[in-house]
Amino acid sequence: MQRTEFASDNTSGICPEALASFIEANRDNMASYGNDEWTRRACDAIRDVFETDCDVFFVFNGTAANSLALASLCQSYHSIVCHKLSHVETDECGGPEFFSNGTKLLLADGEHGKLDVEGIARLIAARTDIHYPKPRAVTITQSTEVGTVYSLEEVQAIGHACREMGLSFHMDGARFANAVAHLGVSPADITWRAGVDVLSFGGTKMGMPVGEAVVFFNHQLAQDFAYRCKQAGQLASKMRFMTAPWVGMLAENAWLTRAAHANAMATRLGDALSRLPGVGLMFPVQANAVFVSLPQMAVDGLKDKGWAFYSFIGAGGARFVCSWATTVEQVDELVGDVEGSLAS
Ligand SMILES: *Cc1c(COP(=O)(O)O)cnc(C)c1O
């Protein structure tokens, strides 16, 4: 039997709050293409969460959210600074470059999967001549691809640097909920008040059936974005089924309660695994993902028992991701199987 509980946070089902409003939205006929009551309520709920009059759009997945958001910040001769481990670079099949008609991604290094101001500035200063694409934007991932979280001060520093250098600031928030739950800050403080112009706000991984929100805090950048979505095949005609889950999820802070649970499960898993002989944490566990280096016998033992997981960086590295649906029992079972395979 294949066990996919820790393979990713998108192997989980739909969380109850999202499912309840999804089912409620199925009761009546309604206007299509987002001109419906559920979509209006979802947009208002997002504006409430961010305490500002942002422009909100819904797309099917994170690749579309990131690619289209970045394309709206750049011309084809521009470039975008991102981390070399970023999803936009490694997992979107060239989507940002494609939808921007050729904007180049400039890759920076940085500890724990995070960009820092020095790294960004170095890359920007490296070339300023006409022969190189002109830097126009910075994108960071919050929480990161390796399960770490930018602190409020780190985001503010990058936001400040972007303003000084005349760059737009995008945040890939496929796991934004996990970051906010970890930091305990207001969503407004960690985004627009820190200088973020546009956020890809992840819905799928936090428990929805499908869909991400693209949230523009800068109205000017949102101009014509609806056309961009439509042209890219991202305008859902039965939009209410993508937006109703947001209404349920954002009500009474369910999204943060669920994300905090996922984070707590990852902390439990990381603590237990790191106590085992030969097992080492590769990154601090700050969100819902755990990266460990495992002895080969543990890797083999887990595969034998059917555990699916993503082998990420270097030999023996393994990624385990928790979700709203992860249980203490599942965590303990996984840990038990690692322990068992080490002893055998
Ligand atoms: C999952 C993920 C996305 C979105 O991926 P899709 O498969 O296109 O929905 C974007 N960014 C990060 C960091 C992710 O982990």
mmCIF file of C-alpha atoms and ligand atoms in Angstrom:
data_model
loop_
_atom_site.group_PDB
_atom_site.id
_atom_site.type_symbol
_atom_site.label_atom_id
_atom_site.label_comp_id
_atom_site.label_asym_id
_atom_site.label_seq_id
_atom_site.Cartn_x
_atom_site.Cartn_y
_atom_site.Cartn_z
ATOM 1 C CA MET A 1 0.000 0.000 0.000
ATOM 2 C CA GLN A 2 1.280 3.450 -0.873
ATOM 3 C CA ARG A 3 1.330 5.897 1.990
ATOM 4 C CA THR A 4 1.187 9.449 0.715
ATOM 5 C CA GLU A 5 0.461 11.284 3.975
ATOM 6 C CA PHE A 6 3.849 13.015 4.061
ATOM 7 C CA ALA A 7 4.663 13.180 0.351
ATOM 8 C CA SER A 8 3.224 16.687 0.131
ATOM 9 C CA ASP A 9 0.560 18.883 1.666
ATOM 10 C CA ASN A 10 -1.439 18.531 -1.533
ATOM 11 C CA THR A 11 -2.033 14.818 -0.982
ATOM 12 C CA SER A 12 -4.564 15.727 1.719
ATOM 13 C CA GLY A 13 -8.265 16.079 1.085
ATOM 14 C CA ILE A 14 -10.453 19.139 1.382
ATOM 15 C CA CYS A 15 -10.640 20.524 4.876
ATOM 16 C CA PRO A 16 -14.099 20.615 6.492
ATOM 17 C CA GLU A 17 -14.543 24.403 6.533
ATOM 18 C CA ALA A 18 -13.691 24.630 2.822
ATOM 19 C CA LEU A 19 -15.878 21.652 1.949
ATOM 20 C CA ALA A 20 -18.906 23.009 3.831
ATOM 21 C CA SER A 21 -19.010 26.229 1.819
ATOM 22 C CA PHE A 22 -18.194 24.347 -1.398
ATOM 23 C CA ILE A 23 -21.297 22.190 -0.859
ATOM 24 C CA GLU A 24 -23.369 25.198 0.092
ATOM 25 C CA ALA A 25 -22.360 26.853 -3.183
ATOM 26 C CA ASN A 26 -23.820 23.886 -5.048
ATOM 27 C CA ARG A 27 -27.378 24.690 -3.995
ATOM 28 C CA ASP A 28 -28.420 27.276 -6.537
ATOM 29 C CA ASN A 29 -27.756 28.468 -10.039
ATOM 30 C CA MET A 30 -25.562 31.516 -10.025
ATOM 31 C CA ALA A 31 -23.876 34.004 -12.294
ATOM 32 C CA SER A 32 -20.761 32.671 -14.003
ATOM 33 C CA TYR A 33 -17.176 33.907 -14.490
ATOM 34 C CA GLY A 34 -16.896 35.309 -11.002
ATOM 35 C CA ASN A 35 -19.909 37.592 -11.092
ATOM 36 C CA ASP A 36 -21.464 35.698 -8.229
ATOM 37 C CA GLU A 37 -22.086 36.215 -4.551
ATOM 38 C CA TRP A 38 -19.499 33.662 -3.368
ATOM 39 C CA THR A 39 -16.713 35.297 -5.310
ATOM 40 C CA ARG A 40 -17.701 38.719 -3.978
ATOM 41 C CA ARG A 41 -17.663 37.336 -0.440
ATOM 42 C CA ALA A 42 -14.291 35.631 -0.972
ATOM 43 C CA CYS A 43 -12.732 38.866 -2.245
ATOM 44 C CA ASP A 44 -14.169 40.769 0.721
ATOM 45 C CA ALA A 45 -12.887 38.137 3.133
ATOM 46 C CA ILE A 46 -9.386 38.480 1.677
ATOM 47 C CA ARG A 47 -9.622 42.284 1.958
ATOM 48 C CA ASP A 48 -10.616 41.846 5.606
ATOM 49 C CA VAL A 49 -7.688 39.524 6.262
ATOM 50 C CA PHE A 50 -5.248 42.051 4.786
ATOM 51 C CA GLU A 51 -7.029 45.121 6.211
ATOM 52 C CA THR A 52 -6.843 46.906 2.885
ATOM 53 C CA ASP A 53 -8.668 47.406 -0.392
ATOM 54 C CA CYS A 54 -6.560 44.985 -2.450
ATOM 55 C CA ASP A 55 -7.412 43.647 -5.927
ATOM 56 C CA VAL A 56 -8.081 39.896 -5.839
ATOM 57 C CA PHE A 57 -8.073 37.311 -8.660
ATOM 58 C CA PHE A 58 -8.452 33.542 -8.553
ATOM 59 C CA VAL A 59 -6.515 31.054 -10.668
ATOM 60 C CA PHE A 60 -6.313 27.269 -10.746
ATOM 61 C CA ASN A 61 -2.818 26.697 -9.402
ATOM 62 C CA GLY A 62 0.341 28.195 -8.028
ATOM 63 C CA THR A 63 2.286 28.061 -11.264
ATOM 64 C CA ALA A 64 -0.347 30.270 -12.885
ATOM 65 C CA ALA A 65 -0.512 32.589 -9.876
ATOM 66 C CA ASN A 66 3.245 33.119 -9.825
ATOM 67 C CA SER A 67 3.782 33.223 -13.575
ATOM 68 C CA LEU A 68 0.973 35.654 -14.278
ATOM 69 C CA ALA A 69 1.739 37.845 -11.270
ATOM 70 C CA LEU A 70 5.402 38.109 -12.257
ATOM 71 C CA ALA A 71 4.515 38.700 -15.897
ATOM 72 C CA SER A 72 2.388 41.653 -14.829
ATOM 73 C CA LEU A 73 5.426 43.238 -13.154
ATOM 74 C CA CYS A 74 7.841 42.972 -16.062
ATOM 75 C CA GLN A 75 8.495 43.591 -19.712
ATOM 76 C CA SER A 76 10.228 40.924 -21.781
ATOM 77 C CA TYR A 77 13.612 42.668 -21.463
ATOM 78 C CA HIS A 78 13.447 42.732 -17.650
ATOM 79 C CA SER A 79 14.744 40.262 -15.063
ATOM 80 C CA ILE A 80 13.488 38.939 -11.727
ATOM 81 C CA VAL A 81 15.659 38.062 -8.734
ATOM 82 C CA CYS A 82 14.708 34.805 -7.038
ATOM 83 C CA HIS A 83 16.369 32.163 -4.874
ATOM 84 C CA LYS A 84 18.012 29.317 -6.766
ATOM 85 C CA LEU A 85 15.764 26.841 -4.901
ATOM 86 C CA SER A 86 12.605 28.815 -5.627
ATOM 87 C CA HIS A 87 9.574 27.099 -7.104
ATOM 88 C CA VAL A 88 9.441 29.673 -9.921
ATOM 89 C CA GLU A 89 12.908 28.550 -10.982
ATOM 90 C CA THR A 90 12.776 24.814 -10.321
ATOM 91 C CA ASP A 91 9.154 23.703 -10.637
ATOM 92 C CA GLU A 92 7.179 25.837 -13.054
ATOM 93 C CA CYS A 93 8.461 24.589 -16.384
ATOM 94 C CA GLY A 94 9.550 28.063 -17.425
ATOM 95 C CA GLY A 95 6.085 29.510 -16.800
ATOM 96 C CA PRO A 96 7.275 32.910 -15.529
ATOM 97 C CA GLU A 97 9.571 33.284 -18.556
ATOM 98 C CA PHE A 98 6.864 32.101 -20.939
ATOM 99 C CA PHE A 99 4.041 34.320 -19.693
ATOM 100 C CA SER A 100 6.339 37.348 -19.578
ATOM 101 C CA ASN A 101 7.577 36.655 -23.108
ATOM 102 C CA GLY A 102 11.151 36.138 -22.005
ATOM 103 C CA THR A 103 11.826 37.875 -18.709
ATOM 104 C CA LYS A 104 14.937 36.255 -17.228
ATOM 105 C CA LEU A 105 15.168 34.827 -13.733
ATOM 106 C CA LEU A 106 18.345 35.837 -11.894
ATOM 107 C CA LEU A 107 19.301 33.261 -9.294
ATOM 108 C CA ALA A 108 20.663 34.229 -5.906
ATOM 109 C CA ASP A 109 21.950 32.079 -3.114
ATOM 110 C CA GLY A 110 21.003 32.521 0.503
ATOM 111 C CA GLU A 111 20.973 30.516 3.696
ATOM 112 C CA HIS A 112 17.966 28.333 4.527
ATOM 113 C CA GLY A 113 16.351 28.912 1.144
ATOM 114 C CA LYS A 114 15.984 32.638 1.793
ATOM 115 C CA LEU A 115 17.096 35.672 -0.175
ATOM 116 C CA ASP A 116 18.800 38.463 1.711
ATOM 117 C CA VAL A 117 19.370 42.103 0.877
ATOM 118 C CA GLU A 118 23.111 41.659 0.287
ATOM 119 C CA GLY A 119 22.554 38.818 -2.182
ATOM 120 C CA ILE A 120 19.917 40.783 -4.064
ATOM 121 C CA ALA A 121 22.064 43.925 -4.169
ATOM 122 C CA ARG A 122 25.090 41.970 -5.384
ATOM 123 C CA LEU A 123 23.126 40.458 -8.245
ATOM 124 C CA ILE A 124 21.607 43.793 -9.205
ATOM 125 C CA ALA A 125 24.987 45.511 -9.196
ATOM 126 C CA ALA A 126 26.764 42.756 -11.148
ATOM 127 C CA ARG A 127 25.609 44.101 -14.514
ATOM 128 C CA THR A 128 24.128 47.466 -15.351
ATOM 129 C CA ASP A 129 24.893 47.639 -19.059
ATOM 130 C CA ILE A 130 22.526 47.493 -22.012
ATOM 131 C CA HIS A 131 23.505 43.921 -22.874
ATOM 132 C CA TYR A 132 21.945 42.356 -19.803
ATOM 133 C CA PRO A 133 18.209 42.200 -18.918
ATOM 134 C CA LYS A 134 17.268 44.993 -16.537
ATOM 135 C CA PRO A 135 16.310 43.880 -13.006
ATOM 136 C CA ARG A 136 12.708 44.814 -12.355
ATOM 137 C CA ALA A 137 11.366 42.592 -9.569
ATOM 138 C CA VAL A 138 12.215 40.388 -6.627
ATOM 139 C CA THR A 139 10.253 37.304 -5.622
ATOM 140 C CA ILE A 140 10.520 35.476 -2.312
ATOM 141 C CA THR A 141 8.711 32.376 -1.092
ATOM 142 C CA GLN A 142 6.966 32.528 2.290
ATOM 143 C CA SER A 143 7.195 29.952 3.792
ATOM 144 C CA THR A 144 10.168 28.757 1.736
ATOM 145 C CA GLU A 145 10.656 25.633 -0.340
ATOM 146 C CA VAL A 146 12.791 24.194 2.473
ATOM 147 C CA GLY A 147 10.310 24.824 5.265
ATOM 148 C CA THR A 148 11.830 27.976 6.707
ATOM 149 C CA VAL A 149 10.110 31.304 7.294
ATOM 150 C CA TYR A 150 11.257 34.864 6.637
ATOM 151 C CA SER A 151 10.962 36.924 9.805
ATOM 152 C CA LEU A 152 9.044 40.183 9.716
ATOM 153 C CA GLU A 153 12.337 42.092 9.818
ATOM 154 C CA GLU A 154 13.730 40.095 6.896
ATOM 155 C CA VAL A 155 10.690 40.803 4.719
ATOM 156 C CA GLN A 156 10.761 44.475 5.709
ATOM 157 C CA ALA A 157 14.440 44.723 4.825
ATOM 158 C CA ILE A 158 13.853 43.234 1.372
ATOM 159 C CA GLY A 159 10.821 45.481 0.872
ATOM 160 C CA HIS A 160 12.889 48.504 1.779
ATOM 161 C CA ALA A 161 15.705 47.458 -0.564
ATOM 162 C CA CYS A 162 13.203 46.925 -3.402
ATOM 163 C CA ARG A 163 11.851 50.444 -2.954
ATOM 164 C CA GLU A 164 15.365 51.908 -2.953
ATOM 165 C CA MET A 165 16.336 49.991 -6.087
ATOM 166 C CA GLY A 166 13.065 50.601 -7.917
ATOM 167 C CA LEU A 167 12.055 46.922 -7.962
ATOM 168 C CA SER A 168 8.607 45.403 -7.563
ATOM 169 C CA PHE A 169 8.211 42.858 -4.785
ATOM 170 C CA HIS A 170 6.319 39.581 -5.254
ATOM 171 C CA MET A 171 5.695 36.919 -2.636
ATOM 172 C CA ASP A 172 5.023 33.276 -3.506
ATOM 173 C CA GLY A 173 2.688 32.349 -0.673
ATOM 174 C CA ALA A 174 1.829 28.790 -1.672
ATOM 175 C CA ARG A 175 2.310 28.173 2.069
ATOM 176 C CA PHE A 176 1.583 31.690 3.287
ATOM 177 C CA ALA A 177 -0.787 30.347 5.944
ATOM 178 C CA ASN A 178 1.992 28.278 7.523
ATOM 179 C CA ALA A 179 4.267 31.318 7.640
ATOM 180 C CA VAL A 180 1.643 33.558 9.245
ATOM 181 C CA ALA A 181 0.756 30.850 11.762
ATOM 182 C CA HIS A 182 4.428 30.441 12.635
ATOM 183 C CA LEU A 183 5.171 34.146 12.997
ATOM 184 C CA GLY A 184 1.960 35.175 14.703
ATOM 185 C CA VAL A 185 2.046 38.470 12.814
ATOM 186 C CA SER A 186 -0.798 40.192 10.996
ATOM 187 C CA PRO A 187 -1.061 39.278 7.316
ATOM 188 C CA ALA A 188 -0.955 43.005 6.530
ATOM 189 C CA ASP A 189 2.323 43.548 8.383
ATOM 190 C CA ILE A 190 4.108 40.706 6.616
ATOM 191 C CA THR A 191 2.914 41.770 3.138
ATOM 192 C CA TRP A 192 1.934 45.266 1.980
ATOM 193 C CA ARG A 193 3.080 47.086 5.092
ATOM 194 C CA ALA A 194 6.488 45.479 4.504
ATOM 195 C CA GLY A 195 6.485 46.544 0.851
ATOM 196 C CA VAL A 196 5.033 43.485 -0.916
ATOM 197 C CA ASP A 197 3.242 44.559 -4.117
ATOM 198 C CA VAL A 198 1.601 41.277 -5.047
ATOM 199 C CA LEU A 199 1.046 37.990 -3.242
ATOM 200 C CA SER A 200 0.285 34.534 -4.611
ATOM 201 C CA PHE A 201 -1.926 33.394 -1.749
ATOM 202 C CA GLY A 202 -2.027 29.603 -1.669
ATOM 203 C CA GLY A 203 -5.341 27.854 -1.208
ATOM 204 C CA THR A 204 -4.698 24.286 -2.317
ATOM 205 C CA LYS A 205 -2.044 23.318 0.198
ATOM 206 C CA MET A 206 -3.942 24.808 3.108
ATOM 207 C CA GLY A 207 -6.945 22.607 2.455
ATOM 208 C CA MET A 208 -8.986 23.733 -0.525
ATOM 209 C CA PRO A 209 -9.938 21.529 -3.444
ATOM 210 C CA VAL A 210 -8.249 23.794 -5.988
ATOM 211 C CA GLY A 211 -7.208 27.361 -6.503
ATOM 212 C CA GLU A 212 -4.958 30.189 -5.425
ATOM 213 C CA ALA A 213 -5.648 33.887 -5.042
ATOM 214 C CA VAL A 214 -3.493 36.555 -6.626
ATOM 215 C CA VAL A 215 -3.640 39.578 -4.351
ATOM 216 C CA PHE A 216 -2.454 42.950 -5.641
ATOM 217 C CA PHE A 217 -1.738 45.557 -2.993
ATOM 218 C CA ASN A 218 -0.650 47.938 -5.725
ATOM 219 C CA HIS A 219 -3.721 48.772 -7.840
ATOM 220 C CA GLN A 220 -1.696 49.997 -10.777
ATOM 221 C CA LEU A 221 0.018 46.637 -11.219
ATOM 222 C CA ALA A 222 -3.380 44.898 -11.317
ATOM 223 C CA GLN A 223 -4.473 46.776 -14.406
ATOM 224 C CA ASP A 224 -5.730 44.405 -17.094
ATOM 225 C CA PHE A 225 -4.770 41.385 -14.953
ATOM 226 C CA ALA A 226 -8.221 39.897 -15.527
ATOM 227 C CA TYR A 227 -7.473 39.754 -19.264
ATOM 228 C CA ARG A 228 -4.122 38.112 -18.575
ATOM 229 C CA CYS A 229 -5.896 35.396 -16.553
ATOM 230 C CA LYS A 230 -8.509 34.815 -19.227
ATOM 231 C CA GLN A 231 -5.942 34.584 -22.020
ATOM 232 C CA ALA A 232 -3.905 32.099 -19.980
ATOM 233 C CA GLY A 233 -6.928 29.839 -19.599
ATOM 234 C CA GLN A 234 -7.271 30.653 -15.914
ATOM 235 C CA LEU A 235 -10.759 32.163 -15.771
ATOM 236 C CA ALA A 236 -13.114 29.571 -14.281
ATOM 237 C CA SER A 237 -16.647 29.822 -15.595
ATOM 238 C CA LYS A 238 -18.062 28.126 -12.502
ATOM 239 C CA MET A 239 -15.887 30.393 -10.409
ATOM 240 C CA ARG A 240 -17.995 29.974 -7.286
ATOM 241 C CA PHE A 241 -16.644 26.479 -6.699
ATOM 242 C CA MET A 242 -13.138 27.883 -6.521
ATOM 243 C CA THR A 243 -14.077 30.870 -4.380
ATOM 244 C CA ALA A 244 -16.648 29.463 -1.954
ATOM 245 C CA PRO A 245 -13.977 27.420 -0.122
ATOM 246 C CA TRP A 246 -12.121 30.677 0.631
ATOM 247 C CA VAL A 247 -15.196 31.987 2.422
ATOM 248 C CA GLY A 248 -15.328 28.956 4.685
ATOM 249 C CA MET A 249 -11.591 28.818 5.183
ATOM 250 C CA LEU A 250 -11.085 32.470 6.089
ATOM 251 C CA ALA A 251 -14.075 32.647 8.454
ATOM 252 C CA GLU A 252 -13.130 32.607 12.116
ATOM 253 C CA ASN A 253 -9.457 32.225 11.225
ATOM 254 C CA ALA A 254 -9.886 28.556 10.292
ATOM 255 C CA TRP A 255 -7.011 28.904 7.820
ATOM 256 C CA LEU A 256 -4.617 29.851 10.600
ATOM 257 C CA THR A 257 -5.874 27.231 13.023
ATOM 258 C CA ARG A 258 -5.425 24.559 10.358
ATOM 259 C CA ALA A 259 -1.989 25.850 9.381
ATOM 260 C CA ALA A 260 -0.882 25.977 13.002
ATOM 261 C CA HIS A 261 -1.888 22.334 13.333
ATOM 262 C CA ALA A 262 0.169 21.381 10.262
ATOM 263 C CA ASN A 263 3.136 23.292 11.679
ATOM 264 C CA ALA A 264 2.784 21.580 15.043
ATOM 265 C CA MET A 265 2.770 18.164 13.384
ATOM 266 C CA ALA A 266 5.960 19.062 11.509
ATOM 267 C CA THR A 267 7.590 20.215 14.732
ATOM 268 C CA ARG A 268 6.648 16.946 16.411
ATOM 269 C CA LEU A 269 8.020 14.980 13.454
ATOM 270 C CA GLY A 270 11.225 17.005 13.244
ATOM 271 C CA ASP A 271 11.878 16.707 16.993
ATOM 272 C CA ALA A 272 11.357 12.940 16.974
ATOM 273 C CA LEU A 273 13.379 12.247 13.824
ATOM 274 C CA SER A 274 16.309 14.390 14.901
ATOM 275 C CA ARG A 275 16.677 12.307 18.074
ATOM 276 C CA LEU A 276 17.295 9.136 16.036
ATOM 277 C CA PRO A 277 20.885 8.015 15.407
ATOM 278 C CA GLY A 278 22.264 9.098 12.045
ATOM 279 C CA VAL A 279 19.278 11.303 11.251
ATOM 280 C CA GLY A 280 19.960 15.012 10.851
ATOM 281 C CA LEU A 281 17.694 17.995 10.308
ATOM 282 C CA MET A 282 18.795 19.849 7.189
ATOM 283 C CA PHE A 283 16.867 23.048 7.925
ATOM 284 C CA PRO A 284 15.139 24.514 10.949
ATOM 285 C CA VAL A 285 11.509 23.354 11.077
ATOM 286 C CA GLN A 286 9.502 26.587 11.042
ATOM 287 C CA ALA A 287 6.493 25.724 8.923
ATOM 288 C CA ASN A 288 4.932 22.415 7.859
ATOM 289 C CA ALA A 289 7.871 20.677 6.178
ATOM 290 C CA VAL A 290 10.710 18.603 7.602
ATOM 291 C CA PHE A 291 13.935 17.948 5.698
ATOM 292 C CA VAL A 292 16.245 15.291 7.055
ATOM 293 C CA SER A 293 19.298 13.427 5.935
ATOM 294 C CA LEU A 294 18.526 9.747 6.399
ATOM 295 C CA PRO A 295 20.886 6.776 6.459
ATOM 296 C CA GLN A 296 20.366 4.665 3.324
ATOM 297 C CA MET A 297 18.886 1.814 5.388
ATOM 298 C CA ALA A 298 16.162 4.159 6.620
ATOM 299 C CA VAL A 299 15.420 5.338 3.077
ATOM 300 C CA ASP A 300 15.136 1.705 1.944
ATOM 301 C CA GLY A 301 13.094 0.731 4.988
ATOM 302 C CA LEU A 302 10.585 3.519 4.419
ATOM 303 C CA LYS A 303 10.223 2.698 0.719
ATOM 304 C CA ASP A 304 9.661 -0.958 1.643
ATOM 305 C CA LYS A 305 6.846 0.075 3.946
ATOM 306 C CA GLY A 306 5.290 2.120 1.150
ATOM 307 C CA TRP A 307 6.026 5.617 2.451
ATOM 308 C CA ALA A 308 6.180 8.069 -0.423
ATOM 309 C CA PHE A 309 8.449 11.065 0.046
ATOM 310 C CA TYR A 310 10.387 13.443 -2.066
ATOM 311 C CA SER A 311 14.170 13.098 -2.070
ATOM 312 C CA PHE A 312 15.281 16.672 -2.340
ATOM 313 C CA ILE A 313 18.785 17.980 -1.876
ATOM 314 C CA GLY A 314 21.794 15.732 -1.978
ATOM 315 C CA ALA A 315 22.002 11.983 -1.384
ATOM 316 C CA GLY A 316 19.810 10.753 1.413
ATOM 317 C CA GLY A 317 17.866 13.961 1.886
ATOM 318 C CA ALA A 318 14.168 13.397 2.462
ATOM 319 C CA ARG A 319 11.252 15.807 2.645
ATOM 320 C CA PHE A 320 8.184 15.153 4.767
ATOM 321 C CA VAL A 321 5.288 17.598 4.616
ATOM 322 C CA CYS A 322 2.399 17.873 7.068
ATOM 323 C CA SER A 323 -1.040 19.265 6.347
ATOM 324 C CA TRP A 324 -4.293 20.159 8.086
ATOM 325 C CA ALA A 325 -5.122 16.433 7.924
ATOM 326 C CA THR A 326 -1.949 15.039 9.485
ATOM 327 C CA THR A 327 -2.555 13.187 12.736
ATOM 328 C CA VAL A 328 -0.312 12.526 15.712
ATOM 329 C CA GLU A 329 -0.740 8.811 15.011
ATOM 330 C CA GLN A 330 0.562 9.196 11.457
ATOM 331 C CA VAL A 331 3.571 11.139 12.681
ATOM 332 C CA ASP A 332 4.357 8.541 15.309
ATOM 333 C CA GLU A 333 3.922 5.711 12.822
ATOM 334 C CA LEU A 334 6.371 7.295 10.404
ATOM 335 C CA VAL A 335 8.879 7.889 13.186
ATOM 336 C CA GLY A 336 8.406 4.297 14.339
ATOM 337 C CA ASP A 337 9.118 3.011 10.848
ATOM 338 C CA VAL A 338 12.291 5.090 10.578
ATOM 339 C CA GLU A 339 13.386 3.842 13.980
ATOM 340 C CA GLY A 340 12.561 0.258 13.049
ATOM 341 C CA SER A 341 14.515 0.387 9.818
ATOM 342 C CA LEU A 342 17.556 1.761 11.634
ATOM 343 C CA ALA A 343 17.473 -1.070 14.153
ATOM 344 C CA SER A 344 17.041 -3.857 11.629
HETATM 345 C C1 LIG B 1 3.176 23.957 -4.497
HETATM 346 C C2 LIG B 1 3.890 25.234 -4.725
HETATM 347 C C3 LIG B 1 3.452 26.145 -5.690
HETATM 348 C C4 LIG B 1 2.275 25.868 -6.598
HETATM 349 O O1 LIG B 1 2.418 24.754 -7.398
HETATM 350 P P1 LIG B 1 1.272 24.243 -8.396
HETATM 351 O O2 LIG B 1 1.544 22.810 -8.526
HETATM 352 O O3 LIG B 1 1.454 25.000 -9.661
HETATM 353 O O4 LIG B 1 -0.028 24.556 -7.762
HETATM 354 C C5 LIG B 1 4.115 27.354 -5.797
HETATM 355 N N1 LIG B 1 5.148 27.653 -5.016
HETATM 356 C C6 LIG B 1 5.607 26.807 -4.076
HETATM 357 C C7 LIG B 1 6.744 27.212 -3.197
HETATM 358 C C8 LIG B 1 4.993 25.559 -3.905
HETATM 359 O O5 LIG B 1 5.450 24.732 -2.983
#
